[in-house]
Amino acid sequence: MRTEYSPFIASALVVLVFLIVFQCCTDSRMERRQQRLNAFREVLPEDILREFDGIEHRSDCQRVGLLLSQAREENTSLDASIDSIMHAELIDCFTDEELVRFFWLYFAYALEENAVPEP
Amino acid sequence: MIEPHDEYHLHHRLGGVIYPMTVHSEKGRDTAVTVLILLAVTSLCIVTGPGTFDGMDGAELAVAGLRLEIPHSPGYPLFMWLLRISSGRSYQELRIVTCLLSGLAAGAVYIAIRSFAIGFSASAATSILLVTSGAVLSQLNLLEVHGLSLLLASLSIAFRKTRLGPYTFGMSVFGGHPISFLLLPVLVNRTWLRYWFLGLIPATMWLYVPVRAAGSTVMHYGGPSGIGSFIRYLGMYSDRITSPSLSGLNNFIAELGPATSVTLLLGILLSRFSWRRYAAIAGILFIFLCYGIPDITAYSWLLLLPLSIQAAEGFQTLLERKRKTIWVISVWVALVVSAASGIHSGLDRRNDAMSIIFSDLFRGIPPDRVLCTTRGTSYFCAYMLEAEDMRPDITALDPMGIIYSFSLLHGPVRTIPSEIADRYVYATCAWGDLPPSGILFSVERPRLSWNGYDVFNENVVPEEEMPADMLAEIWCIRALQETDERAASAAYERALEYAASDRASASIRQLIRNHEQGLSQ
């Protein structure tokens, strides 16, 4: 009489299939930052988005931040959307300039430079 | 006519060296039942688990697993490798892996019980009883090592009469949890003794800690790469062995629930005496009585494993009686009631208190600051930074210099500086003994208004002691910083309501006394 391994083999196969499907469904840290950046870019008005995409240096963030502040004062739905993003990103206490710098330096610039370290 | 379980006895009597796991005609049924149990328990664990990270070891294990670094002793090398090779990057994704391991463990429990010549129904019922009990399910559905430990311990029982027996036991001890060695009395037999040396092969997995510690930058527990530091690391919980106390056992029975307890007891009373199983149970009970860790009930699976084998024998006796249908229905009704109460208990513990607390912690920190975390908070902060990739602008460090890559503060420091490299420091601890630590202190002004924190706006209901004490501290910090006297008193009251441990309550009362003395002066 030999030892029966079929329950183990069948279980292992099920788990293997599950893990292969799972592997295909997960995003890398870069992809996730890109998604977070896209969420921020989507709420920006077109003119501010153009300015945001044109940032080349840290010092440009101040100008874009001021533009964003003005737009938020004029547009309550934009203000609420930005507040919601800030809450999700845990940056509620940031100024608009700091917010722009955060998304430019750690998201747009970091992605462009391929400088997002995976764990 | 020979019943399936009689056939097992027949093989025993024939003294086969290789233990027949299943008789040939039942092979298909065993495979089907194992896969069904695997799928059902995996789904159950996924559904009943927490929506965000738990208040125990999950955050720490996630960071260590993602980076293939060093969690708390003994390092759980196999678990770390499994987490690393999965493509999961957050607690929820990694939890899928542990839920799968739990599903496999449930199937392995079934096979382990079957290997004691117990029939299908009794084995399936008892394995489901074990994994759905509140005490076990509430661990199996977390990002924890217990699913893997139960899987390996069950395999060591299932394979105990084969040459693989000692090896699977070694895997269980060195790849799962060392506490599994208490199952040894159930496992030892002639074949096992002949091949005992194979059990030492998995011990090489523990080389993971000294080898990996040298290159770890986050979660390295002081880098136990030398012999001395590695031995100190392994013995980090040795001081937890205390004088016997019934609290662990009481918590176990409370978490097991009356339905499961009664069902198990009924089965055990109807079973025959086995000194091997009772010897294992006695050893495990000793640990429950004398190992003074707050989450001792996390090891319920270990105590329930030999108890379940014993109970399954009792159920088998019931199922062999005349008027079998009545007993079959009775056993399954008891099982359903027990599983329902266990699932209810598992669902009850789902809460997002820790996630709210730690999200608020980061919320209060302005850009590009230094965050100095202390004790228990460090693991959750490391999780938010490393796994969730939140607040990449923050530089984190801890006073012991063991959690983060940045260790400007070399070794334990008594005073946390208010600034480091022209950056304000935010600290999660600013007073001595209030456990586990404070939430956010800094000399920098102004602060985020209280309304900006979720913790003050939502009704946070913590299930565990640690988040409850942390909430108490958050309200204390608010009380200390309130300028309005009535608002300060109300905040202190909320703090006292939340405080779960005696130490936290005593510390808050002391703070209130200090506050009142300050007012009178």
GROMACS .gro file of C-alpha atoms in nm, chain B residues 4-350:
model
  347
  123PRO     CA    1  -1.339   0.247   0.581
  124HIS     CA    2  -1.202   0.307   0.931
  125ASP     CA    3  -1.166  -0.071   0.984
  126GLU     CA    4  -0.949  -0.083   0.678
  127TYR     CA    5  -0.721   0.171   0.840
  128HIS     CA    6  -0.691  -0.051   1.147
  129LEU     CA    7  -0.613  -0.341   0.919
  130HIS     CA    8  -0.323  -0.154   0.767
  131HIS     CA    9  -0.203  -0.059   1.114
  132ARG     CA   10  -0.205  -0.421   1.218
  133LEU     CA   11  -0.015  -0.518   0.907
  134GLY     CA   12   0.254  -0.283   1.039
  135GLY     CA   13   0.322  -0.111   0.709
  136VAL     CA   14   0.621   0.117   0.730
  137ILE     CA   15   0.459   0.362   0.493
  138TYR     CA   16   0.140   0.488   0.646
  139PRO     CA   17  -0.162   0.460   0.419
  140MET     CA   18  -0.317   0.804   0.414
  141THR     CA   19  -0.629   0.683   0.237
  142VAL     CA   20  -0.745   0.350   0.109
  143HIS     CA   21  -0.743   0.330  -0.269
  144SER     CA   22  -1.121   0.336  -0.318
  145GLU     CA   23  -1.153   0.653  -0.111
  146LYS     CA   24  -0.877   0.844  -0.283
  147GLY     CA   25  -1.109   1.053  -0.500
  148ARG     CA   26  -1.337   1.140  -0.211
  149ASP     CA   27  -1.046   1.252   0.011
  150THR     CA   28  -0.908   1.469  -0.269
  151ALA     CA   29  -1.248   1.626  -0.334
  152VAL     CA   30  -1.310   1.693   0.037
  153THR     CA   31  -0.961   1.844   0.083
  154VAL     CA   32  -1.003   2.079  -0.214
  155LEU     CA   33  -1.353   2.176  -0.105
  156ILE     CA   34  -1.231   2.255   0.246
  157LEU     CA   35  -0.939   2.453   0.098
  158LEU     CA   36  -1.170   2.666  -0.117
  159ALA     CA   37  -1.432   2.715   0.155
  160VAL     CA   38  -1.186   2.812   0.429
  161THR     CA   39  -0.982   3.040   0.200
  162SER     CA   40  -1.300   3.224   0.100
  163LEU     CA   41  -1.416   3.241   0.461
  164CYS     CA   42  -1.083   3.388   0.576
  165ILE     CA   43  -1.086   3.647   0.297
  166VAL     CA   44  -1.442   3.753   0.378
  167THR     CA   45  -1.408   3.764   0.757
  168GLY     CA   46  -1.066   3.934   0.772
  169PRO     CA   47  -1.005   4.300   0.850
  170GLY     CA   48  -1.044   4.566   0.581
  171THR     CA   49  -0.722   4.738   0.687
  172PHE     CA   50  -0.417   4.631   0.886
  173ASP     CA   51  -0.473   4.472   1.224
  174GLY     CA   52  -0.356   4.593   1.562
  175MET     CA   53  -0.121   4.299   1.620
  176ASP     CA   54   0.184   4.184   1.420
  177GLY     CA   55   0.041   4.215   1.067
  178ALA     CA   56   0.198   4.552   0.983
  179GLU     CA   57   0.542   4.440   1.101
  180LEU     CA   58   0.523   4.108   0.914
  181ALA     CA   59   0.409   4.288   0.597
  182VAL     CA   60   0.707   4.524   0.595
  183ALA     CA   61   0.956   4.250   0.681
  184GLY     CA   62   0.804   4.017   0.420
  185LEU     CA   63   0.796   4.279   0.144
  186ARG     CA   64   1.162   4.363   0.200
  187LEU     CA   65   1.271   4.013   0.299
  188GLU     CA   66   1.400   4.149   0.627
  189ILE     CA   67   1.380   4.052   0.993
  190PRO     CA   68   1.056   4.043   1.193
  191HIS     CA   69   1.040   3.956   1.561
  192SER     CA   70   1.201   3.636   1.687
  193PRO     CA   71   1.242   3.367   1.554
  194GLY     CA   72   1.227   3.544   1.218
  195TYR     CA   73   0.979   3.309   1.040
  196PRO     CA   74   1.205   3.256   0.737
  197LEU     CA   75   0.963   3.040   0.536
  198PHE     CA   76   0.679   3.285   0.594
  199MET     CA   77   0.900   3.578   0.489
  200TRP     CA   78   0.996   3.398   0.168
  201LEU     CA   79   0.634   3.319   0.086
  202LEU     CA   80   0.531   3.681   0.139
  203ARG     CA   81   0.823   3.801  -0.069
  204ILE     CA   82   0.759   3.573  -0.369
  205SER     CA   83   0.392   3.665  -0.377
  206SER     CA   84   0.342   3.986  -0.570
  207GLY     CA   85   0.135   4.141  -0.291
  208ARG     CA   86   0.242   4.488  -0.182
  209SER     CA   87  -0.012   4.585   0.080
  210TYR     CA   88  -0.160   4.422   0.388
  211GLN     CA   89  -0.472   4.323   0.196
  212GLU     CA   90  -0.281   4.163  -0.090
  213LEU     CA   91  -0.044   3.979   0.142
  214ARG     CA   92  -0.341   3.866   0.348
  215ILE     CA   93  -0.470   3.678   0.042
  216VAL     CA   94  -0.154   3.464   0.065
  217THR     CA   95  -0.212   3.389   0.433
  218CYS     CA   96  -0.578   3.310   0.365
  219LEU     CA   97  -0.464   3.057   0.104
  220LEU     CA   98  -0.224   2.907   0.357
  221SER     CA   99  -0.511   2.888   0.605
  222GLY     CA  100  -0.724   2.707   0.345
  223LEU     CA  101  -0.442   2.462   0.286
  224ALA     CA  102  -0.405   2.423   0.662
  225ALA     CA  103  -0.773   2.332   0.696
  226GLY     CA  104  -0.732   2.065   0.427
  227ALA     CA  105  -0.419   1.936   0.600
  228VAL     CA  106  -0.606   1.916   0.933
  229TYR     CA  107  -0.864   1.698   0.760
  230ILE     CA  108  -0.593   1.465   0.624
  231ALA     CA  109  -0.418   1.461   0.963
  232ILE     CA  110  -0.739   1.354   1.138
  233ARG     CA  111  -0.809   1.095   0.866
  234SER     CA  112  -0.466   0.945   0.933
  235PHE     CA  113  -0.595   0.830   1.275
  236ALA     CA  114  -0.838   0.588   1.106
  237ILE     CA  115  -1.130   0.825   1.145
  238GLY     CA  116  -1.405   0.835   0.882
  239PHE     CA  117  -1.488   1.109   0.630
  240SER     CA  118  -1.773   1.277   0.810
  241ALA     CA  119  -1.611   1.292   1.152
  242SER     CA  120  -1.279   1.413   1.003
  243ALA     CA  121  -1.438   1.680   0.783
  244ALA     CA  122  -1.668   1.798   1.063
  245THR     CA  123  -1.384   1.823   1.315
  246SER     CA  124  -1.144   2.000   1.079
  247ILE     CA  125  -1.412   2.260   1.002
  248LEU     CA  126  -1.490   2.285   1.374
  249LEU     CA  127  -1.124   2.364   1.445
  250VAL     CA  128  -1.066   2.628   1.177
  251THR     CA  129  -1.400   2.804   1.218
  252SER     CA  130  -1.378   2.834   1.596
  253GLY     CA  131  -1.354   3.199   1.700
  254ALA     CA  132  -1.012   3.148   1.860
  255VAL     CA  133  -0.854   3.006   1.542
  256LEU     CA  134  -1.045   3.186   1.265
  257SER     CA  135  -0.962   3.524   1.418
  258GLN     CA  136  -0.593   3.442   1.359
  259LEU     CA  137  -0.622   3.258   1.028
  260ASN     CA  138  -0.791   3.556   0.861
  261LEU     CA  139  -0.511   3.797   0.955
  262LEU     CA  140  -0.171   3.853   0.802
  263GLU     CA  141  -0.012   3.614   1.051
  264VAL     CA  142   0.214   3.311   1.060
  265HIS     CA  143  -0.048   3.088   1.227
  266GLY     CA  144  -0.205   2.958   0.903
  267LEU     CA  145   0.136   2.836   0.783
  268SER     CA  146   0.216   2.697   1.130
  269LEU     CA  147  -0.111   2.502   1.142
  270LEU     CA  148  -0.050   2.372   0.789
  271LEU     CA  149   0.300   2.244   0.870
  272ALA     CA  150   0.198   2.104   1.209
  273SER     CA  151  -0.092   1.916   1.046
  274LEU     CA  152   0.138   1.780   0.775
  275SER     CA  153   0.381   1.658   1.040
  276ILE     CA  154   0.092   1.463   1.195
  277ALA     CA  155  -0.036   1.333   0.858
  278PHE     CA  156   0.310   1.213   0.754
  279ARG     CA  157   0.420   1.091   1.097
  280LYS     CA  158   0.448   0.726   0.992
  281THR     CA  159   0.641   0.794   0.673
  282ARG     CA  160   1.004   0.887   0.615
  283LEU     CA  161   0.880   1.239   0.556
  284GLY     CA  162   0.754   1.255   0.917
  285PRO     CA  163   1.068   1.393   1.087
  286TYR     CA  164   1.131   1.632   0.797
  287THR     CA  165   0.779   1.778   0.808
  288PHE     CA  166   0.815   1.808   1.187
  289GLY     CA  167   1.139   2.001   1.134
  290MET     CA  168   0.960   2.224   0.883
  291SER     CA  169   0.683   2.277   1.135
  292VAL     CA  170   0.926   2.383   1.409
  293PHE     CA  171   1.175   2.587   1.203
  294GLY     CA  172   0.954   2.698   0.913
  295GLY     CA  173   0.627   2.741   1.104
  296HIS     CA  174   0.637   2.811   1.475
  297PRO     CA  175   0.889   2.662   1.724
  298ILE     CA  176   0.605   2.602   1.969
  299SER     CA  177   0.497   2.313   1.740
  300PHE     CA  178   0.764   2.096   1.905
  301LEU     CA  179   0.505   2.033   2.177
  302LEU     CA  180   0.327   1.799   1.934
  303LEU     CA  181   0.623   1.561   1.950
  304PRO     CA  182   0.449   1.297   2.170
  305VAL     CA  183   0.181   1.255   1.901
  306LEU     CA  184   0.439   1.205   1.629
  307VAL     CA  185   0.711   0.973   1.755
  308ASN     CA  186   0.702   0.612   1.636
  309ARG     CA  187   0.952   0.354   1.510
  310THR     CA  188   0.977   0.495   1.158
  311TRP     CA  189   1.003   0.846   1.294
  312LEU     CA  190   1.289   0.748   1.526
  313ARG     CA  191   1.470   0.576   1.241
  314TYR     CA  192   1.471   0.893   1.030
  315TRP     CA  193   1.478   1.155   1.309
  316PHE     CA  194   1.791   1.324   1.166
  317LEU     CA  195   1.588   1.444   0.865
  318GLY     CA  196   1.412   1.678   1.108
  319LEU     CA  197   1.733   1.877   1.146
  320ILE     CA  198   1.753   1.973   0.777
  321PRO     CA  199   1.492   2.254   0.807
  322ALA     CA  200   1.692   2.403   1.097
  323THR     CA  201   1.919   2.552   0.832
  324MET     CA  202   1.635   2.792   0.748
  325TRP     CA  203   1.716   2.981   1.066
  326LEU     CA  204   2.043   3.089   0.907
  327TYR     CA  205   1.818   3.333   0.724
  328VAL     CA  206   1.827   3.573   1.018
  329PRO     CA  207   2.206   3.616   1.061
  330VAL     CA  208   2.265   3.602   0.685
  331ARG     CA  209   1.992   3.851   0.595
  332ALA     CA  210   2.041   4.078   0.898
  333ALA     CA  211   2.371   4.209   0.765
  334GLY     CA  212   2.203   4.356   0.456
  335SER     CA  213   1.873   4.469   0.614
  336THR     CA  214   1.812   4.840   0.631
  337VAL     CA  215   1.457   4.843   0.761
  338MET     CA  216   1.325   4.604   1.030
  339HIS     CA  217   1.653   4.455   1.134
  340TYR     CA  218   1.619   4.426   1.513
  341GLY     CA  219   1.969   4.558   1.562
  342GLY     CA  220   2.110   4.335   1.285
  343PRO     CA  221   2.154   3.999   1.465
  344SER     CA  222   2.429   3.882   1.230
  345GLY     CA  223   2.680   3.767   1.494
  346ILE     CA  224   2.642   3.461   1.716
  347GLY     CA  225   2.591   3.662   2.035
  348SER     CA  226   2.338   3.903   1.891
  349PHE     CA  227   2.155   3.618   1.714
  350ILE     CA  228   2.119   3.423   2.040
  351ARG     CA  229   1.996   3.738   2.215
  352TYR     CA  230   1.747   3.790   1.930
  353LEU     CA  231   1.619   3.430   1.957
  354GLY     CA  232   1.578   3.469   2.334
  355MET     CA  233   1.402   3.805   2.318
  356TYR     CA  234   1.083   3.656   2.464
  357SER     CA  235   1.246   3.425   2.718
  358ASP     CA  236   1.153   3.658   3.004
  359ARG     CA  237   0.785   3.605   2.923
  360ILE     CA  238   0.782   3.265   3.099
  361THR     CA  239   0.615   3.356   3.427
  362SER     CA  240   0.445   3.187   3.720
  363PRO     CA  241   0.126   3.001   3.621
  364SER     CA  242  -0.182   3.213   3.554
  365LEU     CA  243  -0.525   3.103   3.438
  366SER     CA  244  -0.585   3.418   3.234
  367GLY     CA  245  -0.450   3.269   2.909
  368LEU     CA  246  -0.669   2.962   2.945
  369ASN     CA  247  -0.972   3.171   3.039
  370ASN     CA  248  -0.922   3.386   2.730
  371PHE     CA  249  -0.890   3.070   2.519
  372ILE     CA  250  -1.220   2.931   2.645
  373ALA     CA  251  -1.390   3.269   2.606
  374GLU     CA  252  -1.269   3.301   2.245
  375LEU     CA  253  -1.362   2.942   2.168
  376GLY     CA  254  -1.722   3.019   2.262
  377PRO     CA  255  -1.975   2.791   2.435
  378ALA     CA  256  -2.095   2.612   2.118
  379THR     CA  257  -1.748   2.498   2.010
  380SER     CA  258  -1.641   2.418   2.367
  381VAL     CA  259  -1.942   2.196   2.431
  382THR     CA  260  -1.914   2.020   2.092
  383LEU     CA  261  -1.544   1.950   2.147
  384LEU     CA  262  -1.601   1.834   2.502
  385LEU     CA  263  -1.872   1.594   2.389
  386GLY     CA  264  -1.640   1.441   2.132
  387ILE     CA  265  -1.352   1.415   2.379
  388LEU     CA  266  -1.570   1.246   2.643
  389LEU     CA  267  -1.670   0.979   2.391
  390SER     CA  268  -1.314   0.911   2.273
  391ARG     CA  269  -1.067   0.653   2.400
  392PHE     CA  270  -0.768   0.757   2.608
  393SER     CA  271  -0.443   0.821   2.422
  394TRP     CA  272  -0.145   0.905   2.644
  395ARG     CA  273   0.045   1.052   2.350
  396ARG     CA  274  -0.223   1.308   2.271
  397TYR     CA  275  -0.280   1.391   2.637
  398ALA     CA  276   0.095   1.437   2.687
  399ALA     CA  277   0.098   1.687   2.399
  400ILE     CA  278  -0.213   1.861   2.539
  401ALA     CA  279  -0.048   1.884   2.885
  402GLY     CA  280   0.265   2.045   2.737
  403ILE     CA  281   0.062   2.298   2.541
  404LEU     CA  282  -0.152   2.376   2.847
  405PHE     CA  283   0.169   2.450   3.038
  406ILE     CA  284   0.253   2.714   2.775
  407PHE     CA  285  -0.096   2.862   2.803
  408LEU     CA  286  -0.055   2.883   3.179
  409CYS     CA  287   0.301   3.016   3.196
  410TYR     CA  288   0.377   3.208   2.876
  411GLY     CA  289   0.288   3.564   2.966
  412ILE     CA  290   0.222   3.724   2.629
  413PRO     CA  291  -0.097   3.925   2.575
  414ASP     CA  292  -0.201   3.732   2.262
  415ILE     CA  293  -0.144   3.378   2.390
  416THR     CA  294  -0.480   3.277   2.240
  417ALA     CA  295  -0.316   3.322   1.898
  418TYR     CA  296  -0.174   2.972   1.963
  419SER     CA  297  -0.518   2.819   2.010
  420TRP     CA  298  -0.468   2.617   1.691
  421LEU     CA  299  -0.189   2.425   1.862
  422LEU     CA  300  -0.401   2.325   2.162
  423LEU     CA  301  -0.702   2.253   1.943
  424LEU     CA  302  -0.510   2.023   1.708
  425PRO     CA  303  -0.464   1.726   1.948
  426LEU     CA  304  -0.797   1.808   2.115
  427SER     CA  305  -0.968   1.789   1.776
  428ILE     CA  306  -0.813   1.452   1.691
  429GLN     CA  307  -0.941   1.329   2.025
  430ALA     CA  308  -1.286   1.477   1.964
  431ALA     CA  309  -1.300   1.335   1.609
  432GLU     CA  310  -1.261   0.988   1.755
  433GLY     CA  311  -1.558   1.057   1.980
  434PHE     CA  312  -1.766   1.177   1.684
  435GLN     CA  313  -1.666   0.864   1.496
  436THR     CA  314  -1.796   0.653   1.786
  437LEU     CA  315  -2.126   0.840   1.767
  438LEU     CA  316  -2.150   0.788   1.392
  439GLU     CA  317  -2.093   0.413   1.429
  440ARG     CA  318  -2.394   0.372   1.658
  441LYS     CA  319  -2.726   0.229   1.550
  442ARG     CA  320  -2.977   0.487   1.427
  443LYS     CA  321  -2.682   0.656   1.261
  444THR     CA  322  -2.886   0.928   1.087
  445ILE     CA  323  -2.980   1.095   1.415
  446TRP     CA  324  -2.617   1.114   1.521
  447VAL     CA  325  -2.500   1.238   1.182
  448ILE     CA  326  -2.757   1.518   1.198
  449SER     CA  327  -2.662   1.596   1.562
  450VAL     CA  328  -2.291   1.621   1.483
  451TRP     CA  329  -2.351   1.846   1.182
  452VAL     CA  330  -2.597   2.069   1.371
  453ALA     CA  331  -2.341   2.111   1.650
  454LEU     CA  332  -2.081   2.190   1.386
  455VAL     CA  333  -2.298   2.450   1.212
  456VAL     CA  334  -2.381   2.622   1.543
  457SER     CA  335  -2.013   2.623   1.640
  458ALA     CA  336  -1.898   2.749   1.297
  459ALA     CA  337  -2.166   3.022   1.298
  460SER     CA  338  -2.057   3.149   1.638
  461GLY     CA  339  -1.689   3.135   1.531
  462ILE     CA  340  -1.758   3.326   1.208
  463HIS     CA  341  -1.966   3.580   1.398
  464SER     CA  342  -1.679   3.627   1.643
  465GLY     CA  343  -1.432   3.664   1.352
  466LEU     CA  344  -1.650   3.922   1.179
  467ASP     CA  345  -1.697   4.110   1.506
  468ARG     CA  346  -1.327   4.181   1.530
  469ARG     CA  347  -1.303   4.355   1.198
   0.00000   0.00000   0.00000
